[in-house]
Amino acid sequence: MNPADEPLGQLPGLSDAELPFPGRARLREHLLREAHASPAPARTRRRTALLLAAGAATCAVTLAVALGATGPAGPPAAAPPDPAAVRLLDRVALTAQEAPAPAVRDGQFLYTRTTGHSTALSEVPGGAMEASRTDGSAERWLSVDGSADPVERTARGTRTLRSDGERRATLNGPTYRFLESLPTDPGRLLEVIYADTRLNHGPGSGSTTGPDQEAFVAIGDLLRRMEAPPGVSAALYRAAARIPGVVLVPEATDAAGRTGVAVARVHDGERTEWIFDRSSLRLLGERTVLLEDSAWGKAGTAVTSVAVVGRGVSDRAGETPALVRPW
């Protein structure tokens, strides 16, 4: 082995032969840079994990992302990122950076079609709680420039997700133009994300998830919600590779039944996974898997799972694009 290639050989994960493009030299350069970089300080973002609706006779809980219980000091310190996960994320970043940017103009909408499910808990006679799946499949139209509210179509119908007051793009409600404004340097981008997650989930916030988990969730949401500019997508993946506790999952299946390899983070007995196609390294979807038995289900159960199955560009919200690219 060439001594310059030793960092690649020492990292577990996908073999070099599985690289879908000739990016070995760039990958080595990125890995050496990451190996000497310390993780960026944590910051925060807003995320609702359990939505509780309580009635006189029933109680339904819809799970978006489960929260964990921690002491006043916040979640315990996580291990450094798994080298295998770092390696995979860097390969994914290199692939994302070479992808063409979506051809969009102001006034249009980025269209995303997803399939999947979430989990609900309902109280049954006798006071026991029963878990059941709810359909999470949807079509969404997100304004390129923020000049219109998002529109969502599910089995329950089509609705406009109206904003309260001024339409202002944020990390939690981005537009394509907002994503274009984000830094493409992974360290600076992670600082922006952590600034939000630390504010809302850091010490004194009352949050039980903590800045690191929320940063991982925030990045996953940004990548899944809409196509981002290639440079920003690549920076998001490299930023995620710096988050403590990130690990590799050798095999995972998305909500559309497609198998791949995943990068994940564990929090409070649950593992949030980003699933990638092994050949193209494209992000297929995301799921949350129980690691221990609970009221939500047995260990190994995917309590939430969302797969992206189509993307496109539409001139009008609620209108399916003439060309929907299978994902």
PDB file of N, CA and C in Angstrom, residues 30 33-34 40 86 88-99 171 178-194 215-216 218-220 222-223 228-243 274 276:
ATOM      1  N   HIS A  30      -9.481  15.045   2.202  1.00  0.00           N
ATOM      2  CA  HIS A  30     -10.540  15.388   3.163  1.00  0.00           C
ATOM      3  C   HIS A  30     -10.379  14.616   4.464  1.00  0.00           C
ATOM      4  N   ARG A  33      -7.664  16.027   6.561  1.00  0.00           N
ATOM      5  CA  ARG A  33      -8.088  17.287   7.168  1.00  0.00           C
ATOM      6  C   ARG A  33      -9.004  17.044   8.348  1.00  0.00           C
ATOM      7  N   GLU A  34      -9.973  16.116   8.174  1.00  0.00           N
ATOM      8  CA  GLU A  34     -10.923  15.815   9.245  1.00  0.00           C
ATOM      9  C   GLU A  34     -10.243  15.174  10.439  1.00  0.00           C
ATOM     10  N   ALA A  40     -16.676  21.049  15.970  1.00  0.00           N
ATOM     11  CA  ALA A  40     -17.126  22.422  16.218  1.00  0.00           C
ATOM     12  C   ALA A  40     -18.020  22.459  17.442  1.00  0.00           C
ATOM     13  N   VAL A  86     -17.479   8.728   9.223  1.00  0.00           N
ATOM     14  CA  VAL A  86     -16.799   9.883   8.635  1.00  0.00           C
ATOM     15  C   VAL A  86     -16.406   9.578   7.195  1.00  0.00           C
ATOM     16  N   LEU A  88     -17.730   7.331   5.107  1.00  0.00           N
ATOM     17  CA  LEU A  88     -18.890   7.253   4.239  1.00  0.00           C
ATOM     18  C   LEU A  88     -19.445   8.639   3.935  1.00  0.00           C
ATOM     19  N   LEU A  89     -19.585   9.489   4.944  1.00  0.00           N
ATOM     20  CA  LEU A  89     -20.132  10.817   4.733  1.00  0.00           C
ATOM     21  C   LEU A  89     -19.260  11.636   3.784  1.00  0.00           C
ATOM     22  N   ASP A  90     -17.947  11.434   3.829  1.00  0.00           N
ATOM     23  CA  ASP A  90     -17.092  12.173   2.918  1.00  0.00           C
ATOM     24  C   ASP A  90     -17.295  11.703   1.480  1.00  0.00           C
ATOM     25  N   ARG A  91     -17.495  10.430   1.292  1.00  0.00           N
ATOM     26  CA  ARG A  91     -17.776   9.919  -0.049  1.00  0.00           C
ATOM     27  C   ARG A  91     -19.127  10.431  -0.549  1.00  0.00           C
ATOM     28  N   VAL A  92     -20.099  10.448   0.345  1.00  0.00           N
ATOM     29  CA  VAL A  92     -21.409  10.988  -0.021  1.00  0.00           C
ATOM     30  C   VAL A  92     -21.281  12.464  -0.405  1.00  0.00           C
ATOM     31  N   ALA A  93     -20.472  13.211   0.354  1.00  0.00           N
ATOM     32  CA  ALA A  93     -20.277  14.636   0.080  1.00  0.00           C
ATOM     33  C   ALA A  93     -19.638  14.853  -1.287  1.00  0.00           C
ATOM     34  N   LEU A  94     -18.653  14.041  -1.616  1.00  0.00           N
ATOM     35  CA  LEU A  94     -18.000  14.175  -2.913  1.00  0.00           C
ATOM     36  C   LEU A  94     -18.975  13.905  -4.054  1.00  0.00           C
ATOM     37  N   THR A  95     -19.834  12.920  -3.877  1.00  0.00           N
ATOM     38  CA  THR A  95     -20.853  12.622  -4.884  1.00  0.00           C
ATOM     39  C   THR A  95     -21.846  13.771  -4.999  1.00  0.00           C
ATOM     40  N   ALA A  96     -22.318  14.287  -3.849  1.00  0.00           N
ATOM     41  CA  ALA A  96     -23.292  15.386  -3.855  1.00  0.00           C
ATOM     42  C   ALA A  96     -22.721  16.628  -4.524  1.00  0.00           C
ATOM     43  N   GLN A  97     -21.437  16.887  -4.303  1.00  0.00           N
ATOM     44  CA  GLN A  97     -20.811  18.086  -4.850  1.00  0.00           C
ATOM     45  C   GLN A  97     -20.747  18.044  -6.375  1.00  0.00           C
ATOM     46  N   GLU A  98     -20.690  16.858  -6.959  1.00  0.00           N
ATOM     47  CA  GLU A  98     -20.590  16.721  -8.406  1.00  0.00           C
ATOM     48  C   GLU A  98     -21.960  16.632  -9.085  1.00  0.00           C
ATOM     49  N   ALA A  99     -23.039  16.600  -8.302  1.00  0.00           N
ATOM     50  CA  ALA A  99     -24.385  16.515  -8.876  1.00  0.00           C
ATOM     51  C   ALA A  99     -24.787  17.863  -9.476  1.00  0.00           C
ATOM     52  N   LEU A 171     -33.578  27.780   9.291  1.00  0.00           N
ATOM     53  CA  LEU A 171     -33.099  26.401   9.222  1.00  0.00           C
ATOM     54  C   LEU A 171     -34.248  25.419   9.362  1.00  0.00           C
ATOM     55  N   PHE A 178     -32.668  30.428   0.547  1.00  0.00           N
ATOM     56  CA  PHE A 178     -32.042  30.433   1.872  1.00  0.00           C
ATOM     57  C   PHE A 178     -30.878  29.445   1.900  1.00  0.00           C
ATOM     58  N   LEU A 179     -31.089  28.246   1.353  1.00  0.00           N
ATOM     59  CA  LEU A 179     -30.016  27.249   1.326  1.00  0.00           C
ATOM     60  C   LEU A 179     -28.818  27.756   0.536  1.00  0.00           C
ATOM     61  N   GLU A 180     -29.083  28.487  -0.544  1.00  0.00           N
ATOM     62  CA  GLU A 180     -27.984  29.052  -1.338  1.00  0.00           C
ATOM     63  C   GLU A 180     -27.130  30.008  -0.519  1.00  0.00           C
ATOM     64  N   SER A 181     -27.726  30.634   0.497  1.00  0.00           N
ATOM     65  CA  SER A 181     -27.008  31.631   1.298  1.00  0.00           C
ATOM     66  C   SER A 181     -26.151  31.013   2.401  1.00  0.00           C
ATOM     67  N   LEU A 182     -26.307  29.723   2.649  1.00  0.00           N
ATOM     68  CA  LEU A 182     -25.553  29.079   3.727  1.00  0.00           C
ATOM     69  C   LEU A 182     -24.092  28.896   3.335  1.00  0.00           C
ATOM     70  N   PRO A 183     -23.181  28.935   4.304  1.00  0.00           N
ATOM     71  CA  PRO A 183     -21.765  28.738   3.986  1.00  0.00           C
ATOM     72  C   PRO A 183     -21.496  27.327   3.481  1.00  0.00           C
ATOM     73  N   THR A 184     -20.544  27.201   2.571  1.00  0.00           N
ATOM     74  CA  THR A 184     -20.171  25.880   2.051  1.00  0.00           C
ATOM     75  C   THR A 184     -18.941  25.318   2.746  1.00  0.00           C
ATOM     76  N   ASP A 185     -18.398  26.066   3.688  1.00  0.00           N
ATOM     77  CA  ASP A 185     -17.329  25.529   4.529  1.00  0.00           C
ATOM     78  C   ASP A 185     -17.982  24.729   5.660  1.00  0.00           C
ATOM     79  N   PRO A 186     -17.639  23.435   5.822  1.00  0.00           N
ATOM     80  CA  PRO A 186     -18.322  22.598   6.823  1.00  0.00           C
ATOM     81  C   PRO A 186     -18.240  23.139   8.238  1.00  0.00           C
ATOM     82  N   GLY A 187     -17.085  23.679   8.615  1.00  0.00           N
ATOM     83  CA  GLY A 187     -16.941  24.209   9.964  1.00  0.00           C
ATOM     84  C   GLY A 187     -17.842  25.399  10.214  1.00  0.00           C
ATOM     85  N   ARG A 188     -17.868  26.335   9.264  1.00  0.00           N
ATOM     86  CA  ARG A 188     -18.731  27.516   9.418  1.00  0.00           C
ATOM     87  C   ARG A 188     -20.198  27.121   9.391  1.00  0.00           C
ATOM     88  N   LEU A 189     -20.546  26.181   8.530  1.00  0.00           N
ATOM     89  CA  LEU A 189     -21.941  25.744   8.443  1.00  0.00           C
ATOM     90  C   LEU A 189     -22.375  25.074   9.742  1.00  0.00           C
ATOM     91  N   LEU A 190     -21.501  24.264  10.322  1.00  0.00           N
ATOM     92  CA  LEU A 190     -21.846  23.607  11.580  1.00  0.00           C
ATOM     93  C   LEU A 190     -22.015  24.632  12.693  1.00  0.00           C
ATOM     94  N   GLU A 191     -21.223  25.707  12.654  1.00  0.00           N
ATOM     95  CA  GLU A 191     -21.384  26.783  13.631  1.00  0.00           C
ATOM     96  C   GLU A 191     -22.766  27.414  13.526  1.00  0.00           C
ATOM     97  N   VAL A 192     -23.239  27.631  12.291  1.00  0.00           N
ATOM     98  CA  VAL A 192     -24.572  28.208  12.087  1.00  0.00           C
ATOM     99  C   VAL A 192     -25.642  27.286  12.674  1.00  0.00           C
ATOM    100  N   ILE A 193     -25.514  25.993  12.408  1.00  0.00           N
ATOM    101  CA  ILE A 193     -26.500  25.029  12.885  1.00  0.00           C
ATOM    102  C   ILE A 193     -26.459  24.916  14.404  1.00  0.00           C
ATOM    103  N   TYR A 194     -25.248  24.839  14.973  1.00  0.00           N
ATOM    104  CA  TYR A 194     -25.113  24.736  16.414  1.00  0.00           C
ATOM    105  C   TYR A 194     -25.560  26.015  17.130  1.00  0.00           C
ATOM    106  N   ALA A 215     -28.634  18.923  16.188  1.00  0.00           N
ATOM    107  CA  ALA A 215     -27.860  19.287  14.997  1.00  0.00           C
ATOM    108  C   ALA A 215     -27.933  18.172  13.958  1.00  0.00           C
ATOM    109  N   PHE A 216     -27.839  16.921  14.414  1.00  0.00           N
ATOM    110  CA  PHE A 216     -27.934  15.785  13.490  1.00  0.00           C
ATOM    111  C   PHE A 216     -29.321  15.744  12.843  1.00  0.00           C
ATOM    112  N   ALA A 218     -31.403  18.292  12.503  1.00  0.00           N
ATOM    113  CA  ALA A 218     -31.569  19.478  11.657  1.00  0.00           C
ATOM    114  C   ALA A 218     -30.956  19.259  10.280  1.00  0.00           C
ATOM    115  N   ILE A 219     -29.757  18.692  10.255  1.00  0.00           N
ATOM    116  CA  ILE A 219     -29.090  18.448   8.972  1.00  0.00           C
ATOM    117  C   ILE A 219     -29.876  17.430   8.151  1.00  0.00           C
ATOM    118  N   GLY A 220     -30.356  16.378   8.797  1.00  0.00           N
ATOM    119  CA  GLY A 220     -31.156  15.385   8.094  1.00  0.00           C
ATOM    120  C   GLY A 220     -32.414  15.988   7.497  1.00  0.00           C
ATOM    121  N   LEU A 222     -32.864  19.146   6.584  1.00  0.00           N
ATOM    122  CA  LEU A 222     -32.495  20.014   5.468  1.00  0.00           C
ATOM    123  C   LEU A 222     -32.208  19.208   4.203  1.00  0.00           C
ATOM    124  N   LEU A 223     -31.550  18.071   4.363  1.00  0.00           N
ATOM    125  CA  LEU A 223     -31.178  17.253   3.207  1.00  0.00           C
ATOM    126  C   LEU A 223     -32.383  16.533   2.606  1.00  0.00           C
ATOM    127  N   ALA A 228     -30.862  20.654  -2.169  1.00  0.00           N
ATOM    128  CA  ALA A 228     -30.053  21.820  -1.847  1.00  0.00           C
ATOM    129  C   ALA A 228     -29.019  22.042  -2.942  1.00  0.00           C
ATOM    130  N   PRO A 229     -28.454  23.238  -3.053  1.00  0.00           N
ATOM    131  CA  PRO A 229     -27.357  23.449  -3.988  1.00  0.00           C
ATOM    132  C   PRO A 229     -26.239  22.440  -3.705  1.00  0.00           C
ATOM    133  N   PRO A 230     -25.581  21.916  -4.738  1.00  0.00           N
ATOM    134  CA  PRO A 230     -24.582  20.854  -4.534  1.00  0.00           C
ATOM    135  C   PRO A 230     -23.518  21.186  -3.485  1.00  0.00           C
ATOM    136  N   GLY A 231     -22.999  22.415  -3.512  1.00  0.00           N
ATOM    137  CA  GLY A 231     -21.966  22.779  -2.544  1.00  0.00           C
ATOM    138  C   GLY A 231     -22.467  22.771  -1.118  1.00  0.00           C
ATOM    139  N   VAL A 232     -23.718  23.168  -0.917  1.00  0.00           N
ATOM    140  CA  VAL A 232     -24.305  23.181   0.422  1.00  0.00           C
ATOM    141  C   VAL A 232     -24.592  21.749   0.882  1.00  0.00           C
ATOM    142  N   SER A 233     -25.108  20.914  -0.022  1.00  0.00           N
ATOM    143  CA  SER A 233     -25.336  19.504   0.333  1.00  0.00           C
ATOM    144  C   SER A 233     -24.049  18.859   0.801  1.00  0.00           C
ATOM    145  N   ALA A 234     -22.971  19.065   0.042  1.00  0.00           N
ATOM    146  CA  ALA A 234     -21.681  18.480   0.409  1.00  0.00           C
ATOM    147  C   ALA A 234     -21.227  18.986   1.777  1.00  0.00           C
ATOM    148  N   ALA A 235     -21.397  20.286   2.024  1.00  0.00           N
ATOM    149  CA  ALA A 235     -20.990  20.858   3.310  1.00  0.00           C
ATOM    150  C   ALA A 235     -21.826  20.306   4.456  1.00  0.00           C
ATOM    151  N   LEU A 236     -23.118  20.064   4.226  1.00  0.00           N
ATOM    152  CA  LEU A 236     -23.967  19.498   5.264  1.00  0.00           C
ATOM    153  C   LEU A 236     -23.499  18.097   5.651  1.00  0.00           C
ATOM    154  N   TYR A 237     -23.151  17.277   4.670  1.00  0.00           N
ATOM    155  CA  TYR A 237     -22.668  15.930   4.976  1.00  0.00           C
ATOM    156  C   TYR A 237     -21.337  15.987   5.735  1.00  0.00           C
ATOM    157  N   ARG A 238     -20.451  16.881   5.332  1.00  0.00           N
ATOM    158  CA  ARG A 238     -19.157  16.975   6.024  1.00  0.00           C
ATOM    159  C   ARG A 238     -19.324  17.574   7.427  1.00  0.00           C
ATOM    160  N   ALA A 239     -20.307  18.467   7.577  1.00  0.00           N
ATOM    161  CA  ALA A 239     -20.590  19.000   8.910  1.00  0.00           C
ATOM    162  C   ALA A 239     -21.107  17.892   9.815  1.00  0.00           C
ATOM    163  N   ALA A 240     -21.986  17.044   9.294  1.00  0.00           N
ATOM    164  CA  ALA A 240     -22.526  15.933  10.085  1.00  0.00           C
ATOM    165  C   ALA A 240     -21.420  14.987  10.536  1.00  0.00           C
ATOM    166  N   ALA A 241     -20.379  14.857   9.736  1.00  0.00           N
ATOM    167  CA  ALA A 241     -19.272  13.965  10.079  1.00  0.00           C
ATOM    168  C   ALA A 241     -18.490  14.459  11.292  1.00  0.00           C
ATOM    169  N   ARG A 242     -18.726  15.675  11.738  1.00  0.00           N
ATOM    170  CA  ARG A 242     -18.032  16.235  12.902  1.00  0.00           C
ATOM    171  C   ARG A 242     -18.869  16.152  14.179  1.00  0.00           C
ATOM    172  N   ILE A 243     -20.105  15.693  14.074  1.00  0.00           N
ATOM    173  CA  ILE A 243     -20.979  15.650  15.246  1.00  0.00           C
ATOM    174  C   ILE A 243     -20.624  14.438  16.111  1.00  0.00           C
ATOM    175  N   TRP A 274     -29.812   7.831   8.572  1.00  0.00           N
ATOM    176  CA  TRP A 274     -29.908   8.337   7.206  1.00  0.00           C
ATOM    177  C   TRP A 274     -29.464   7.195   6.297  1.00  0.00           C
ATOM    178  N   PHE A 276     -28.464   5.490   2.698  1.00  0.00           N
ATOM    179  CA  PHE A 276     -27.889   5.841   1.397  1.00  0.00           C
ATOM    180  C   PHE A 276     -27.853   4.623   0.482  1.00  0.00           C
TER     181      PHE A 276
END
